[in-house]
Short mmCIF file of C-alpha atoms in Angstrom, two decimals:
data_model
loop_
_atom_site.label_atom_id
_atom_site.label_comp_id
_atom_site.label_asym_id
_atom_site.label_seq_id
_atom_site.Cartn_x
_atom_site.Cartn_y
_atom_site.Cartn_z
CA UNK A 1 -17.17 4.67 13.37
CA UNK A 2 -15.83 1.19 13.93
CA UNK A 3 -12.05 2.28 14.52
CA UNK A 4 -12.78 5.73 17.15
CA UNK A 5 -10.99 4.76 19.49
CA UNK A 6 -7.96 3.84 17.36
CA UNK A 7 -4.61 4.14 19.24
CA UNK A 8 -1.88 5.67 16.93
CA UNK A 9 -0.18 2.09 17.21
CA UNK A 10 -3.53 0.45 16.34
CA UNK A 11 -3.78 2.63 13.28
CA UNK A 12 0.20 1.55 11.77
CA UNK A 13 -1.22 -1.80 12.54
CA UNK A 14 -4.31 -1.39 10.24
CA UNK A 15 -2.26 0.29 7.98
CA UNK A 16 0.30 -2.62 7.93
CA UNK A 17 -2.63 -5.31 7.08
CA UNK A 18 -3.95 -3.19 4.49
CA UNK A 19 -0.53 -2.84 3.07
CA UNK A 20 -0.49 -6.90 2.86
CA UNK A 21 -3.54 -7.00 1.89
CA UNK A 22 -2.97 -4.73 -1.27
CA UNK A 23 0.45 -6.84 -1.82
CA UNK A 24 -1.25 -10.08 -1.81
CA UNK A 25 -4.30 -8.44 -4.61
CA UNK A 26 -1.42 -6.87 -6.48
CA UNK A 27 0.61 -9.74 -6.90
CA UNK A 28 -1.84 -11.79 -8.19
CA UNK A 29 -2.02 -9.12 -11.19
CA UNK A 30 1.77 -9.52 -12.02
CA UNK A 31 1.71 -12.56 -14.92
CA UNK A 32 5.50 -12.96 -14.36
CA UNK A 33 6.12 -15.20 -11.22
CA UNK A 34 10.21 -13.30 -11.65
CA UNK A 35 8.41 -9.97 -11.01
CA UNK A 36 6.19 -11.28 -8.11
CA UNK A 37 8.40 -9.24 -6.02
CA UNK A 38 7.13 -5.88 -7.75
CA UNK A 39 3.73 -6.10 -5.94
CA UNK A 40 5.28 -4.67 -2.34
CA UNK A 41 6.14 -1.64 -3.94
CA UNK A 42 2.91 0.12 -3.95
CA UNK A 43 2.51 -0.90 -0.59
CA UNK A 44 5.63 0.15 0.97
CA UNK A 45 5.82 2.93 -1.23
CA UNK A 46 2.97 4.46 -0.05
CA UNK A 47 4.07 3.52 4.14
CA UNK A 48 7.58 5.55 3.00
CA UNK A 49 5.07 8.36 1.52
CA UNK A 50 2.60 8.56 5.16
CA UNK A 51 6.27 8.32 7.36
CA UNK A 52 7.64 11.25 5.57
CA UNK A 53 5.31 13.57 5.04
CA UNK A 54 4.14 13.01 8.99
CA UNK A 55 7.18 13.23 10.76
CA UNK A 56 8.43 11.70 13.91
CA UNK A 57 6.08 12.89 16.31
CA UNK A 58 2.95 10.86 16.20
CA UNK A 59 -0.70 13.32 16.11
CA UNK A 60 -3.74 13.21 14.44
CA UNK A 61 -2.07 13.96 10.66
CA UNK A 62 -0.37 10.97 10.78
CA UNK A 63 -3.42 9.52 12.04
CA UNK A 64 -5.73 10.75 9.46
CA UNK A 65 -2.71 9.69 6.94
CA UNK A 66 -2.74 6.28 7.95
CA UNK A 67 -6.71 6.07 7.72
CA UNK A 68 -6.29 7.06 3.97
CA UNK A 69 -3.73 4.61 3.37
CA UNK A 70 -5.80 2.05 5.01
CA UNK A 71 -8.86 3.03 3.42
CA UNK A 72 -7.18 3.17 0.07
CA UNK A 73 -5.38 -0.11 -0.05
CA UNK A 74 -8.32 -2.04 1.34
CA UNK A 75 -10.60 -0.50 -1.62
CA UNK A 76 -7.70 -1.18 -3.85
CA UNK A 77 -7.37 -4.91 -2.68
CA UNK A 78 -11.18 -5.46 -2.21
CA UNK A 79 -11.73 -3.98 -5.63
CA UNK A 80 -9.67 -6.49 -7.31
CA UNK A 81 -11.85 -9.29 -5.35
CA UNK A 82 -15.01 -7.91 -7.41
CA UNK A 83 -12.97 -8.26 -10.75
CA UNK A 84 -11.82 -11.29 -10.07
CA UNK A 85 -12.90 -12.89 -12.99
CA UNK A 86 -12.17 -10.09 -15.28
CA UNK A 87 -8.82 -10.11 -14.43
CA UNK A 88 -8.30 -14.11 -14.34
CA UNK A 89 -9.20 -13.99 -17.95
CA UNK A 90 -6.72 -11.40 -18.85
CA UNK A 91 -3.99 -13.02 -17.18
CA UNK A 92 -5.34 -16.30 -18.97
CA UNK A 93 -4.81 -14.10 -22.58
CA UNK A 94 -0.75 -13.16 -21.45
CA UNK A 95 -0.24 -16.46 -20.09
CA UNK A 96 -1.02 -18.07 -23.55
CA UNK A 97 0.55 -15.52 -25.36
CA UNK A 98 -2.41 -13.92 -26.68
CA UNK A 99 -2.81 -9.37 -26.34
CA UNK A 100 -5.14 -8.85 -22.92
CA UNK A 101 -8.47 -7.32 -23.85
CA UNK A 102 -7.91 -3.31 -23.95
CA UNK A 103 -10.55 -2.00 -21.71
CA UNK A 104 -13.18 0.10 -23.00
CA UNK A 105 -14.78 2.73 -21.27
CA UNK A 106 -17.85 1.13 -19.86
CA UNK A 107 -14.83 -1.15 -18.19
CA UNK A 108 -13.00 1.84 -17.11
CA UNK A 109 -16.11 3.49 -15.52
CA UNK A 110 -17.16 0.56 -14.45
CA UNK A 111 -13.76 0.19 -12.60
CA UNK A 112 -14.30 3.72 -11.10
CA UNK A 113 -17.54 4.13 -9.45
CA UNK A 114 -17.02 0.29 -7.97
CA UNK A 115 -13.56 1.92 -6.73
CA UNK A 116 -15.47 5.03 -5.81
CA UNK A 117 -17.98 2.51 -3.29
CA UNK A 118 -15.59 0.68 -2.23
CA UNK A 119 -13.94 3.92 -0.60
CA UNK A 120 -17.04 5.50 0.67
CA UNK A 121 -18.26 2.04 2.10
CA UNK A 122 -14.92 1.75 3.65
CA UNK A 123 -15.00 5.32 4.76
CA UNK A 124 -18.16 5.18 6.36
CA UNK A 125 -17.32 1.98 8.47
CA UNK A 126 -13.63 3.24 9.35
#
């Protein structure tokens, strides 16, 4: 494991890049530029989530919490690299007024098990 010898410190500051990392993928999924703004909410929401249900005192919950967040928004943010051109052409469709393409369920599992090694590959280097 690549991150062992993570400090608790070390681990907020993963967290934090991981948390930018997921605003800047997000963002780029929001067709409005006024609702730009929207895309730090999953982020922060979820560093508001690991520093309450962790408390004050630093140990290794709120070390293991911050690994999951990390792990999570990196898959999340890496994720929407791979479907990268997916995605451009549905924002393409609302930007011309056109309905986006409903996803069918080859898309949707699709989605899932890339999601799904994403994590574990993440997992397994973390």
């Amino acid at each position: 494991m690549l991150t062992s010898h993570f400090s608790h410190t070390e681990w907020w500051i993963a967290a934090l890049v991981a948390g930018l990392a997921l605003a800047v993928a997000m963002q780029s999924l929001i067709p409005e530029k006024k609702d730009k703004w929207k895309a730090l909410l999953p982020p922060v929401g979820g560093a508001v989530f690991v520093a309450l249900r962790t408390g004050t005192s630093p140990d290794e919950g709120e070390n293991q919490a911050l690994m999951l967040f990390t792990a999570t928004a990196l898959a999340l943010a890496i994720t929407r690299v791979i479907f990268t051109g997916y995605v451009r052409r549905q924002l393409e469709l609302a930007r011309s007024g056109q309905p986006m393409e409903k996803p069918t369920h080859r898309h949707t599992a699709v989605f899932l098990l890339t999601f799904a090694a994403v994590v574990a590959a993440i997992v397994a280097t973390l």
